[in-house]
Amino acid sequence: MSAVLTSPVTSPGELLSIDRADFDAHFGRAPFRVRHQLADHPLFALPRLLELARALPPEQVEYNAGNVPVNLRPDLTPHTGLSVEETIERIENCQSWLVLKNVERDAEYGALLAACLARVEEMGHPDATQIDHREAFVFVSSPGSVTPYHVDPEWNFLLQVRGRKRIDVFPADDRALLSEEELERFYSGAHRNLVFEDQFQVKARPFDLAPGEGAHVPVTAPHWVQNGPDVSVSFSITFQTRSSERRGAIYRVNHWLRQRGLRPAPVGASAWRDRLKWATFRALRRLRRVVG
């Protein structure tokens, strides 16, 4: 369990409160706890979220049964047969999990995301500069729901707004948990879910989150989530940086090379190889844009 904040950087009315020592030591490398003031925010009331869900394109709403195992093959994900509206209206007892994606495209949620990320940028960490692809997600889950073991490609601050949940975060750099080949496949389009083995659990860092609390999850740090006994609403603020985009591109190049029988050097093992792969990726991307 992460330690309680001892010296938060905060000011009256601040939405996101971050401990300076935690941020400087761990941002992008290890999970740590944050605090926020969104617990009573009207944007996360269920009627407002229902309105948002109706306004979003179908591809920005994902939902399924929430009573699933930690280790879940994507093609075996069960569904409830409910509509989006029915899922939110009956979330207390329908055993469902739902995410509203890219909610920043709504002006009100976009402003909230910008305010939270402004706090991250103010911290001045080198890895938090040149923020790009700012995105926000809202998770609405029934009591006891599970989000299976998976990875995400963004820097993430998961903020708990309603109910309680536990998120177990695993080291992003432990290749016994997450191999180079798995990362290559993920960045090349494979599903986010990973194979979980029971012996992995001893490496987890658990965070029990109540409303007003949150956790930083580094890029591609494996994690899984277990909701508490009440309805849960969480706000996930995410972004990319030039360094994370570059890393993902190199993994894609490595995947391409491996498919052709080569054994590419792992990302970070050779600076000059990484530079060459990044330059090649950008050149091919420019060419693709030119030829359509």
Tab-separated table of C-alpha atoms in Angstrom:
chain	number	residue	atom	x	y	z
A	1	MET	CA	0.000	0.000	0.000
A	2	SER	CA	1.404	3.443	-0.840
A	3	ALA	CA	2.173	5.764	2.005
A	4	VAL	CA	-0.158	8.563	3.019
A	5	LEU	CA	0.828	11.910	1.536
A	6	THR	CA	3.017	13.928	3.869
A	7	SER	CA	3.720	17.105	1.913
A	8	PRO	CA	1.145	17.613	-0.839
A	9	VAL	CA	1.549	20.452	-3.295
A	10	THR	CA	-1.862	22.044	-3.037
A	11	SER	CA	-3.769	25.319	-3.032
A	12	PRO	CA	-7.362	26.295	-2.211
A	13	GLY	CA	-9.783	24.888	-4.751
A	14	GLU	CA	-7.132	22.798	-6.486
A	15	LEU	CA	-8.598	19.786	-8.308
A	16	LEU	CA	-5.540	17.536	-8.233
A	17	SER	CA	-3.103	17.364	-5.315
A	18	ILE	CA	0.272	15.713	-5.932
A	19	ASP	CA	3.085	15.011	-3.514
A	20	ARG	CA	6.246	16.628	-4.874
A	21	ALA	CA	8.605	13.918	-3.600
A	22	ASP	CA	6.433	11.119	-5.002
A	23	PHE	CA	6.122	12.825	-8.353
A	24	ASP	CA	9.814	13.592	-8.774
A	25	ALA	CA	10.877	10.118	-7.686
A	26	HIS	CA	8.250	7.950	-9.347
A	27	PHE	CA	6.392	9.655	-12.183
A	28	GLY	CA	6.460	7.391	-15.226
A	29	ARG	CA	8.402	4.680	-13.398
A	30	ALA	CA	6.300	3.487	-10.465
A	31	PRO	CA	2.749	3.989	-9.181
A	32	PHE	CA	2.001	6.466	-6.413
A	33	ARG	CA	-1.030	7.922	-4.673
A	34	VAL	CA	-2.613	11.313	-5.436
A	35	ARG	CA	-5.640	13.194	-4.091
A	36	HIS	CA	-8.331	15.222	-5.828
A	37	GLN	CA	-11.515	17.215	-5.265
A	38	LEU	CA	-13.876	15.594	-7.756
A	39	ALA	CA	-15.869	13.376	-5.385
A	40	ASP	CA	-18.973	15.595	-5.428
A	41	HIS	CA	-18.537	16.964	-8.937
A	42	PRO	CA	-21.865	17.122	-10.838
A	43	LEU	CA	-20.304	15.802	-14.057
A	44	PHE	CA	-20.093	12.359	-12.426
A	45	ALA	CA	-23.696	12.071	-11.271
A	46	LEU	CA	-25.352	9.105	-13.005
A	47	PRO	CA	-28.003	11.220	-14.821
A	48	ARG	CA	-25.236	13.358	-16.333
A	49	LEU	CA	-23.250	10.268	-17.326
A	50	LEU	CA	-26.373	8.808	-18.938
A	51	GLU	CA	-26.737	12.010	-20.948
A	52	LEU	CA	-23.071	11.777	-21.953
A	53	ALA	CA	-23.377	8.117	-22.983
A	54	ARG	CA	-26.324	8.924	-25.246
A	55	ALA	CA	-24.348	11.710	-26.934
A	56	LEU	CA	-21.186	9.688	-27.595
A	57	PRO	CA	-20.708	7.677	-30.817
A	58	PRO	CA	-21.175	3.925	-30.233
A	59	GLU	CA	-17.473	3.193	-30.691
A	60	GLN	CA	-16.690	5.404	-27.694
A	61	VAL	CA	-18.812	3.326	-25.308
A	62	GLU	CA	-17.603	-0.102	-24.192
A	63	TYR	CA	-19.524	-2.254	-21.740
A	64	ASN	CA	-19.799	-5.877	-20.728
A	65	ALA	CA	-20.442	-8.124	-17.728
A	66	GLY	CA	-18.378	-7.166	-14.693
A	67	ASN	CA	-18.354	-10.521	-12.916
A	68	VAL	CA	-15.294	-11.781	-14.807
A	69	PRO	CA	-11.960	-13.349	-13.776
A	70	VAL	CA	-8.673	-11.468	-13.565
A	71	ASN	CA	-7.338	-13.605	-16.413
A	72	LEU	CA	-9.739	-13.142	-19.339
A	73	ARG	CA	-9.306	-13.828	-23.036
A	74	PRO	CA	-10.805	-10.896	-24.978
A	75	ASP	CA	-12.869	-13.183	-27.201
A	76	LEU	CA	-14.502	-14.726	-24.120
A	77	THR	CA	-15.667	-11.431	-22.601
A	78	PRO	CA	-19.320	-11.955	-21.578
A	79	HIS	CA	-22.058	-9.454	-22.310
A	80	THR	CA	-25.244	-8.757	-20.413
A	81	GLY	CA	-27.696	-8.135	-23.256
A	82	LEU	CA	-28.509	-4.702	-21.820
A	83	SER	CA	-28.344	-1.402	-23.675
A	84	VAL	CA	-26.032	1.413	-22.579
A	85	GLU	CA	-28.970	3.242	-21.008
A	86	GLU	CA	-30.137	0.135	-19.157
A	87	THR	CA	-26.602	-0.564	-17.950
A	88	ILE	CA	-26.224	2.866	-16.344
A	89	GLU	CA	-29.780	2.981	-14.973
A	90	ARG	CA	-29.389	-0.489	-13.403
A	91	ILE	CA	-25.685	-0.314	-12.590
A	92	GLU	CA	-26.258	-1.051	-8.904
A	93	ASN	CA	-27.444	-4.605	-9.572
A	94	CYS	CA	-26.770	-5.534	-13.229
A	95	GLN	CA	-23.197	-6.776	-12.630
A	96	SER	CA	-21.750	-4.654	-15.409
A	97	TRP	CA	-18.622	-2.705	-16.283
A	98	LEU	CA	-18.759	0.320	-18.602
A	99	VAL	CA	-16.280	2.868	-19.920
A	100	LEU	CA	-17.067	6.117	-21.722
A	101	LYS	CA	-14.085	6.928	-23.951
A	102	ASN	CA	-12.673	10.250	-25.085
A	103	VAL	CA	-15.130	12.204	-22.998
A	104	GLU	CA	-12.861	15.250	-23.410
A	105	ARG	CA	-14.690	15.857	-26.688
A	106	ASP	CA	-17.563	17.104	-24.560
A	107	ALA	CA	-16.673	20.688	-23.632
A	108	GLU	CA	-17.344	20.304	-19.904
A	109	TYR	CA	-15.302	17.139	-19.487
A	110	GLY	CA	-12.612	18.588	-21.735
A	111	ALA	CA	-12.270	21.589	-19.455
A	112	LEU	CA	-12.010	19.305	-16.429
A	113	LEU	CA	-9.298	17.234	-18.093
A	114	ALA	CA	-7.367	20.384	-18.992
A	115	ALA	CA	-7.542	21.665	-15.416
A	116	CYS	CA	-6.237	18.370	-14.007
A	117	LEU	CA	-3.431	18.043	-16.542
A	118	ALA	CA	-2.394	21.637	-15.953
A	119	ARG	CA	-1.517	20.532	-12.421
A	120	VAL	CA	0.640	17.709	-13.813
A	121	GLU	CA	2.452	20.094	-16.157
A	122	GLU	CA	3.080	22.554	-13.308
A	123	MET	CA	5.170	19.918	-11.539
A	124	GLY	CA	7.878	20.474	-14.134
A	125	HIS	CA	9.067	16.877	-14.457
A	126	PRO	CA	11.073	16.234	-17.682
A	127	ASP	CA	8.863	13.237	-18.531
A	128	ALA	CA	5.716	15.380	-18.181
A	129	THR	CA	6.721	17.930	-20.802
A	130	GLN	CA	5.447	18.055	-24.372
A	131	ILE	CA	2.102	16.521	-23.364
A	132	ASP	CA	0.069	15.362	-26.344
A	133	HIS	CA	-3.029	13.246	-27.074
A	134	ARG	CA	-4.880	14.348	-23.952
A	135	GLU	CA	-7.748	11.939	-23.329
A	136	ALA	CA	-10.229	11.233	-20.547
A	137	PHE	CA	-12.288	8.164	-19.697
A	138	VAL	CA	-15.115	7.595	-17.224
A	139	PHE	CA	-15.557	4.126	-15.723
A	140	VAL	CA	-18.928	3.131	-14.247
A	141	SER	CA	-19.031	-0.281	-12.573
A	142	SER	CA	-21.342	-2.456	-10.525
A	143	PRO	CA	-20.384	-3.619	-7.031
A	144	GLY	CA	-17.708	-6.301	-7.119
A	145	SER	CA	-16.893	-5.851	-10.806
A	146	VAL	CA	-13.440	-6.820	-12.056
A	147	THR	CA	-11.345	-5.189	-14.766
A	148	PRO	CA	-9.042	-7.972	-16.036
A	149	TYR	CA	-5.242	-7.839	-16.033
A	150	HIS	CA	-4.156	-5.527	-18.862
A	151	VAL	CA	-1.903	-2.696	-20.040
A	152	ASP	CA	-2.570	0.766	-21.464
A	153	PRO	CA	-0.375	2.874	-23.779
A	154	GLU	CA	-0.803	6.190	-21.919
A	155	TRP	CA	0.408	7.913	-18.786
A	156	ASN	CA	-2.576	7.652	-16.476
A	157	PHE	CA	-3.982	9.162	-13.288
A	158	LEU	CA	-6.977	7.118	-12.127
A	159	LEU	CA	-9.183	9.268	-9.870
A	160	GLN	CA	-11.852	7.589	-7.739
A	161	VAL	CA	-15.050	9.677	-7.653
A	162	ARG	CA	-17.723	7.396	-6.176
A	163	GLY	CA	-17.523	4.080	-4.318
A	164	ARG	CA	-14.314	2.232	-3.567
A	165	LYS	CA	-12.027	0.099	-5.663
A	166	ARG	CA	-8.678	-1.622	-5.400
A	167	ILE	CA	-6.182	-1.377	-8.224
A	168	ASP	CA	-3.146	-3.669	-8.227
A	169	VAL	CA	-0.297	-2.200	-10.280
A	170	PHE	CA	2.689	-4.268	-11.412
A	171	PRO	CA	6.199	-3.138	-12.454
A	172	ALA	CA	6.285	-1.970	-16.074
A	173	ASP	CA	9.928	-2.974	-16.502
A	174	ASP	CA	9.656	-6.564	-15.234
A	175	ARG	CA	10.029	-8.700	-18.363
A	176	ALA	CA	8.992	-11.815	-16.429
A	177	LEU	CA	5.549	-10.170	-16.251
A	178	LEU	CA	5.496	-8.461	-19.628
A	179	SER	CA	7.870	-9.620	-22.368
A	180	GLU	CA	9.284	-7.601	-25.238
A	181	GLU	CA	7.228	-9.715	-27.637
A	182	GLU	CA	4.008	-8.967	-25.745
A	183	LEU	CA	4.745	-5.254	-25.856
A	184	GLU	CA	5.525	-5.433	-29.558
A	185	ARG	CA	2.203	-7.149	-30.244
A	186	PHE	CA	0.318	-4.706	-28.030
A	187	TYR	CA	1.718	-1.630	-29.779
A	188	SER	CA	0.991	-3.271	-33.141
A	189	GLY	CA	-2.707	-3.674	-32.402
A	190	ALA	CA	-3.140	-6.646	-30.043
A	191	HIS	CA	-5.797	-6.429	-27.327
A	192	ARG	CA	-4.897	-4.801	-24.022
A	193	ASN	CA	-5.679	-7.915	-21.928
A	194	LEU	CA	-2.701	-10.015	-20.839
A	195	VAL	CA	-2.303	-13.546	-19.514
A	196	PHE	CA	-2.230	-13.435	-15.707
A	197	GLU	CA	-0.507	-16.106	-13.641
A	198	ASP	CA	-1.102	-16.507	-9.916
A	199	GLN	CA	2.591	-16.130	-9.065
A	200	PHE	CA	2.536	-12.594	-10.510
A	201	GLN	CA	0.406	-11.316	-7.637
A	202	VAL	CA	3.302	-11.070	-5.144
A	203	LYS	CA	4.782	-8.324	-7.344
A	204	ALA	CA	1.665	-6.144	-7.198
A	205	ARG	CA	1.485	-2.789	-5.471
A	206	PRO	CA	-2.103	-2.429	-4.241
A	207	PHE	CA	-3.981	0.858	-3.881
A	208	ASP	CA	-7.325	0.871	-2.063
A	209	LEU	CA	-9.019	3.988	-3.412
A	210	ALA	CA	-11.863	5.890	-1.767
A	211	PRO	CA	-13.585	8.965	-3.252
A	212	GLY	CA	-11.074	11.808	-3.388
A	213	GLU	CA	-8.120	9.454	-3.883
A	214	GLY	CA	-6.305	8.291	-6.998
A	215	ALA	CA	-3.232	6.539	-8.315
A	216	HIS	CA	-0.690	7.178	-11.037
A	217	VAL	CA	-0.252	4.221	-13.406
A	218	PRO	CA	2.865	4.389	-15.625
A	219	VAL	CA	2.762	3.568	-19.335
A	220	THR	CA	2.247	-0.196	-19.914
A	221	ALA	CA	2.377	-1.007	-16.207
A	222	PRO	CA	0.167	-4.129	-15.983
A	223	HIS	CA	-2.766	-3.753	-13.606
A	224	TRP	CA	-6.164	-5.143	-12.668
A	225	VAL	CA	-9.054	-3.677	-10.700
A	226	GLN	CA	-11.586	-5.014	-8.167
A	227	ASN	CA	-14.555	-2.825	-7.191
A	228	GLY	CA	-15.835	-2.601	-3.638
A	229	PRO	CA	-19.405	-3.271	-2.418
A	230	ASP	CA	-20.941	-0.146	-3.984
A	231	VAL	CA	-21.323	1.391	-7.438
A	232	SER	CA	-18.000	2.801	-8.594
A	233	VAL	CA	-17.361	5.856	-10.768
A	234	SER	CA	-13.777	6.738	-11.745
A	235	PHE	CA	-12.265	9.459	-13.926
A	236	SER	CA	-9.115	8.507	-15.817
A	237	ILE	CA	-6.977	11.361	-17.134
A	238	THR	CA	-4.412	10.206	-19.680
A	239	PHE	CA	-1.916	11.617	-22.118
A	240	GLN	CA	1.036	10.826	-24.331
A	241	THR	CA	4.394	12.563	-24.550
A	242	ARG	CA	6.988	12.542	-27.308
A	243	SER	CA	8.971	10.002	-25.317
A	244	SER	CA	6.007	7.610	-24.952
A	245	GLU	CA	5.039	7.980	-28.622
A	246	ARG	CA	8.634	7.287	-29.643
A	247	ARG	CA	8.746	4.208	-27.421
A	248	GLY	CA	5.548	2.829	-28.935
A	249	ALA	CA	6.808	3.415	-32.468
A	250	ILE	CA	10.035	1.523	-31.789
A	251	TYR	CA	8.062	-1.421	-30.433
A	252	ARG	CA	6.032	-1.432	-33.642
A	253	VAL	CA	9.212	-1.474	-35.726
A	254	ASN	CA	10.561	-4.333	-33.593
A	255	HIS	CA	7.352	-6.280	-34.170
A	256	TRP	CA	7.725	-5.792	-37.928
A	257	LEU	CA	11.336	-6.981	-37.782
A	258	ARG	CA	10.510	-10.010	-35.629
A	259	GLN	CA	7.757	-11.086	-38.014
A	260	ARG	CA	10.440	-11.262	-40.697
A	261	GLY	CA	12.645	-13.632	-38.733
A	262	LEU	CA	14.962	-11.085	-37.146
A	263	ARG	CA	15.767	-10.654	-33.445
A	264	PRO	CA	15.579	-6.904	-32.782
A	265	ALA	CA	17.360	-5.357	-29.819
A	266	PRO	CA	14.944	-4.571	-26.959
A	267	VAL	CA	13.774	-0.980	-26.679
A	268	GLY	CA	16.328	0.960	-24.647
A	269	ALA	CA	19.140	-1.555	-25.121
A	270	SER	CA	20.881	0.411	-27.887
A	271	ALA	CA	20.503	4.170	-28.257
A	272	TRP	CA	21.694	4.288	-31.867
A	273	ARG	CA	19.406	1.421	-32.920
A	274	ASP	CA	16.464	3.127	-31.262
A	275	ARG	CA	17.295	6.373	-33.088
A	276	LEU	CA	17.466	4.525	-36.410
A	277	LYS	CA	14.134	2.773	-35.823
A	278	TRP	CA	12.457	6.017	-34.775
A	279	ALA	CA	13.793	7.815	-37.855
A	280	THR	CA	12.616	4.982	-40.093
A	281	PHE	CA	9.168	4.994	-38.518
A	282	ARG	CA	8.783	8.748	-39.018
A	283	ALA	CA	9.991	8.567	-42.614
A	284	LEU	CA	7.505	5.800	-43.439
A	285	ARG	CA	4.719	7.700	-41.715
A	286	ARG	CA	5.453	10.802	-43.760
A	287	LEU	CA	5.533	8.727	-46.949
A	288	ARG	CA	2.206	7.127	-46.096
A	289	ARG	CA	0.636	10.551	-45.609
A	290	VAL	CA	1.953	11.712	-48.975
A	291	VAL	CA	0.664	8.706	-50.907
A	292	GLY	CA	-2.542	8.413	-48.878
